[in-house]
GROMACS .gro file of C-alpha atoms in nm:
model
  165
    1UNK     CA    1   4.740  12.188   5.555
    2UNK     CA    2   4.716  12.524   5.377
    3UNK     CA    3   4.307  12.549   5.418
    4UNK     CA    4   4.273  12.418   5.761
    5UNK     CA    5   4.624  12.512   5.904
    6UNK     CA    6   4.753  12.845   5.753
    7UNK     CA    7   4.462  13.008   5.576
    8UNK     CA    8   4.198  12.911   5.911
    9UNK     CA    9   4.462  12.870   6.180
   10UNK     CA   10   4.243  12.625   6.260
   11UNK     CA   11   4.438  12.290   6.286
   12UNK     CA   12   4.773  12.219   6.382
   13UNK     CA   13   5.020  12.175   6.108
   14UNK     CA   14   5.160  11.843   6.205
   15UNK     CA   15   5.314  11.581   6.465
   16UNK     CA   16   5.160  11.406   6.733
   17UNK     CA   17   5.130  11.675   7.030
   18UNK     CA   18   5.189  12.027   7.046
   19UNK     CA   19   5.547  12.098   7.166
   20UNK     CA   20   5.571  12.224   7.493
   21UNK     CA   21   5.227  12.065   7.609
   22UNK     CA   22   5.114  11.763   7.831
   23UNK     CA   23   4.949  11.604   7.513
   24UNK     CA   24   4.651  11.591   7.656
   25UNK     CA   25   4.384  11.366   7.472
   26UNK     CA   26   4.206  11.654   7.358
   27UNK     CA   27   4.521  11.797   7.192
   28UNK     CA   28   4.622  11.448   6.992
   29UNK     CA   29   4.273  11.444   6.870
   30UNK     CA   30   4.313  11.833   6.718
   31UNK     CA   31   4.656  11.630   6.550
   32UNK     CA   32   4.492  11.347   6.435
   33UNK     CA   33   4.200  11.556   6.217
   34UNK     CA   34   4.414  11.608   5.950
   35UNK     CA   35   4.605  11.271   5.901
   36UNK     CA   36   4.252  11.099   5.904
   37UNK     CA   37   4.071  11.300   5.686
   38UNK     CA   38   4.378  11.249   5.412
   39UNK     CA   39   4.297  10.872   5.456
   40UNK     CA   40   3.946  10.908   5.439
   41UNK     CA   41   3.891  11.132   5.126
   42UNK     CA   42   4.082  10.914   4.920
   43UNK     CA   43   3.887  10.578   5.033
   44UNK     CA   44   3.578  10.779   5.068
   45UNK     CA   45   3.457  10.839   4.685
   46UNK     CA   46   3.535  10.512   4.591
   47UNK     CA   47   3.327  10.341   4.908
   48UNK     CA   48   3.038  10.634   4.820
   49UNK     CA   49   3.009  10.474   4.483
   50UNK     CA   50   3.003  10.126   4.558
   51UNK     CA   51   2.723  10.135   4.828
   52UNK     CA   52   2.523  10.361   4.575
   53UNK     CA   53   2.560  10.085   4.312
   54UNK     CA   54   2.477   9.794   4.552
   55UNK     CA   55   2.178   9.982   4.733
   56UNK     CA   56   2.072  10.064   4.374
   57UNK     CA   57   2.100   9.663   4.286
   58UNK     CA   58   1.923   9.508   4.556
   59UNK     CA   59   1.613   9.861   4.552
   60UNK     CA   60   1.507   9.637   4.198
   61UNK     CA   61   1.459   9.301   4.363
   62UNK     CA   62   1.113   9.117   4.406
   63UNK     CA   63   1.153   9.016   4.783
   64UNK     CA   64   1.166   9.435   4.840
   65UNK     CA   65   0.817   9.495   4.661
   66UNK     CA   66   0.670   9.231   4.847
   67UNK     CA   67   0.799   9.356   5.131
   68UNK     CA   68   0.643   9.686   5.059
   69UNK     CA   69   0.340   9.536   4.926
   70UNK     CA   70   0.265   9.345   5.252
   71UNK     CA   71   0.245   9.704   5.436
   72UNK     CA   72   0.613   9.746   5.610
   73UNK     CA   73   0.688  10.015   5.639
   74UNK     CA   74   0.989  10.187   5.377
   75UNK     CA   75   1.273  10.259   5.670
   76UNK     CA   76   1.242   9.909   5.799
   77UNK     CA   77   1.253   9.766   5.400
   78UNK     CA   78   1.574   9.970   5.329
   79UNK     CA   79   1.727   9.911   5.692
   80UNK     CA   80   1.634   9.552   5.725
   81UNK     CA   81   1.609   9.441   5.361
   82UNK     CA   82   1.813   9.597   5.127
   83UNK     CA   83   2.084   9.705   5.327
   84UNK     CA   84   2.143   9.372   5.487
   85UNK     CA   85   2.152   9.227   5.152
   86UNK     CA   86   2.390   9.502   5.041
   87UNK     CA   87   2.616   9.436   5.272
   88UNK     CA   88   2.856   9.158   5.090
   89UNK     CA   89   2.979   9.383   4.846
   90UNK     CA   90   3.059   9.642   5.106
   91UNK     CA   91   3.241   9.433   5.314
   92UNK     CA   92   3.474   9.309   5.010
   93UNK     CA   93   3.566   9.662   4.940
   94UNK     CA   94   3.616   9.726   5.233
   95UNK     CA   95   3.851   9.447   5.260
   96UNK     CA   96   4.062   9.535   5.008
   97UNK     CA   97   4.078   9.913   5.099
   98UNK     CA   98   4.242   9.816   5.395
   99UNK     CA   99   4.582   9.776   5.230
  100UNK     CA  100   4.543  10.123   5.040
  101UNK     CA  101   4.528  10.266   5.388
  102UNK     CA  102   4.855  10.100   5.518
  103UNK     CA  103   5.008  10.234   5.194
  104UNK     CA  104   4.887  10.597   5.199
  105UNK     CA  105   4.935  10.621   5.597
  106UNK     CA  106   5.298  10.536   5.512
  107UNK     CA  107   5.299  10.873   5.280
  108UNK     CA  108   5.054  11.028   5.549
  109UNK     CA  109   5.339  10.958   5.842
  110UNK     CA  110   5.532  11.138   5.662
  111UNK     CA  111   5.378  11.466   5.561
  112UNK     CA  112   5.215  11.495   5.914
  113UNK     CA  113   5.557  11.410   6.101
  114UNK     CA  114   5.380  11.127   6.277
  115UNK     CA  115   5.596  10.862   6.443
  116UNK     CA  116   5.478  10.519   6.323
  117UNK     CA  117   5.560  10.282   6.054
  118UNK     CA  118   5.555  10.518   5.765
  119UNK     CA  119   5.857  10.714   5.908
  120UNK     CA  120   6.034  10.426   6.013
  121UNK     CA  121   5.952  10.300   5.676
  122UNK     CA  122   6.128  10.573   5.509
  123UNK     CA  123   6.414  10.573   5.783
  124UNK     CA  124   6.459  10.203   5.703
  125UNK     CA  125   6.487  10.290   5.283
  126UNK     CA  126   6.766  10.582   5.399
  127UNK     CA  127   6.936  10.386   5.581
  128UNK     CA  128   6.915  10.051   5.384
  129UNK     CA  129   6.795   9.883   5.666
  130UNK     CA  130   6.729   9.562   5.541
  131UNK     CA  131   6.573   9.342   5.791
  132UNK     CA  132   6.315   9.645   5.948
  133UNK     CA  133   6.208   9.689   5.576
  134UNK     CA  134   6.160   9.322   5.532
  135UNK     CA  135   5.942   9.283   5.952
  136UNK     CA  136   5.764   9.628   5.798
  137UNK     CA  137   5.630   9.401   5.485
  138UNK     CA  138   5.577   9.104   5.661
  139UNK     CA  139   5.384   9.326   5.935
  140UNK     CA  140   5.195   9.487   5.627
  141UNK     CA  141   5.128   9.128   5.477
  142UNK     CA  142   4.989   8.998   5.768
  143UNK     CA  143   4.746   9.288   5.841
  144UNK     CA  144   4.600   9.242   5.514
  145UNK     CA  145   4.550   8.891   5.528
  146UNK     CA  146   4.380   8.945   5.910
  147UNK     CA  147   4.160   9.209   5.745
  148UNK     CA  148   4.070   8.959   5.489
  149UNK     CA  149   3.956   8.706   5.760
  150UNK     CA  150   3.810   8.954   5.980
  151UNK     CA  151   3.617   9.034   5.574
  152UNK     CA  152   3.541   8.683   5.535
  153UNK     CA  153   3.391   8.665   5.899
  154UNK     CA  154   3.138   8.955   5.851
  155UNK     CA  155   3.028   8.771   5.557
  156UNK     CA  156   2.841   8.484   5.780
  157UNK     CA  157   2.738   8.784   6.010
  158UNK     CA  158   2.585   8.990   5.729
  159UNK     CA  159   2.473   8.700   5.568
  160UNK     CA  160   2.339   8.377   5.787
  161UNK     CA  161   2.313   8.203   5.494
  162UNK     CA  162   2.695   8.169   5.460
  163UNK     CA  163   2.826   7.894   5.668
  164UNK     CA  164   3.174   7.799   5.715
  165UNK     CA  165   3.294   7.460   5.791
   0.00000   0.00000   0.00000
């Protein structure tokens, strides 16, 4: 907020829409910079790292020098062989990062004044509202178990060798 916002005047500051405005798309997307780049930087070193390690993995198997040595050419090797085969591991973290991000947007909501489950998260804990805390958990539960189907799916799609009965 202090780069971006106060020292650049570049960014708005927080909420959804600028007051006094339409909220046109154009202005919610100028809100939403911020918010999403919080989320991203903290999932993004970790994700970095792990495709770096799996490319890294799969660049010292056999199938990817005979590849090479029967004349294909290196971007279709990389794009078609060793990043398919990456893939798994990807998708995993990927998984699991997915509750980190309903977590931290919780803390995001907040700091950004965004109306959403964060704030009424934190309304709900002021208030001792009971019942909206326990929907918000079972709402987060359930997100994270879809995300670990939806996980479970791209494995057979990354993977054809995966079947599911």
């Amino acid at each position: 907020i202090y780069i971006f916002s106060i020292s650049f005047n570049i960014l708005p500051t927080g909420g959804m829409n600028t007051l006094g405005s339409d909220g046109g798309f154009i202005d919610t997307l100028k809100h939403l910079i911020l918010p999403a780049l919080v989320l991203a930087t903290g999932i993004c070193g970790n994700m970095v790292r792990y495709v770096r390690s799996s490319m890294l993995e799969v660049f010292g198997q056999d199938y990817l020098r005979t590849a090479r040595a029967k004349g294909l050419k290196e971007v279709f090797v990389v794009n078609k062989h060793a990043f398919r085969n990456a893939l798994l591991p990807i998708i995993t973290v990927i998984g699991m990062d997915i509750s980190l991000l309903i977590g931290g947007a919780v803390v995001t909501e907040q700091i950004f004044q965004w109306p959403g489950l964060g704030q009424l998260t934190i309304q709900s804990i002021g208030s001792r509202d009971y019942p909206t805390l326990m929907a918000i958990n079972v709402l987060a539960a359930l997100s994270v178990l879809f995300s670990n189907l939806i996980a479970d799916i791209l494995y057979s799609v990354a993977d054809p060798r995966i079947k599911y009965n």
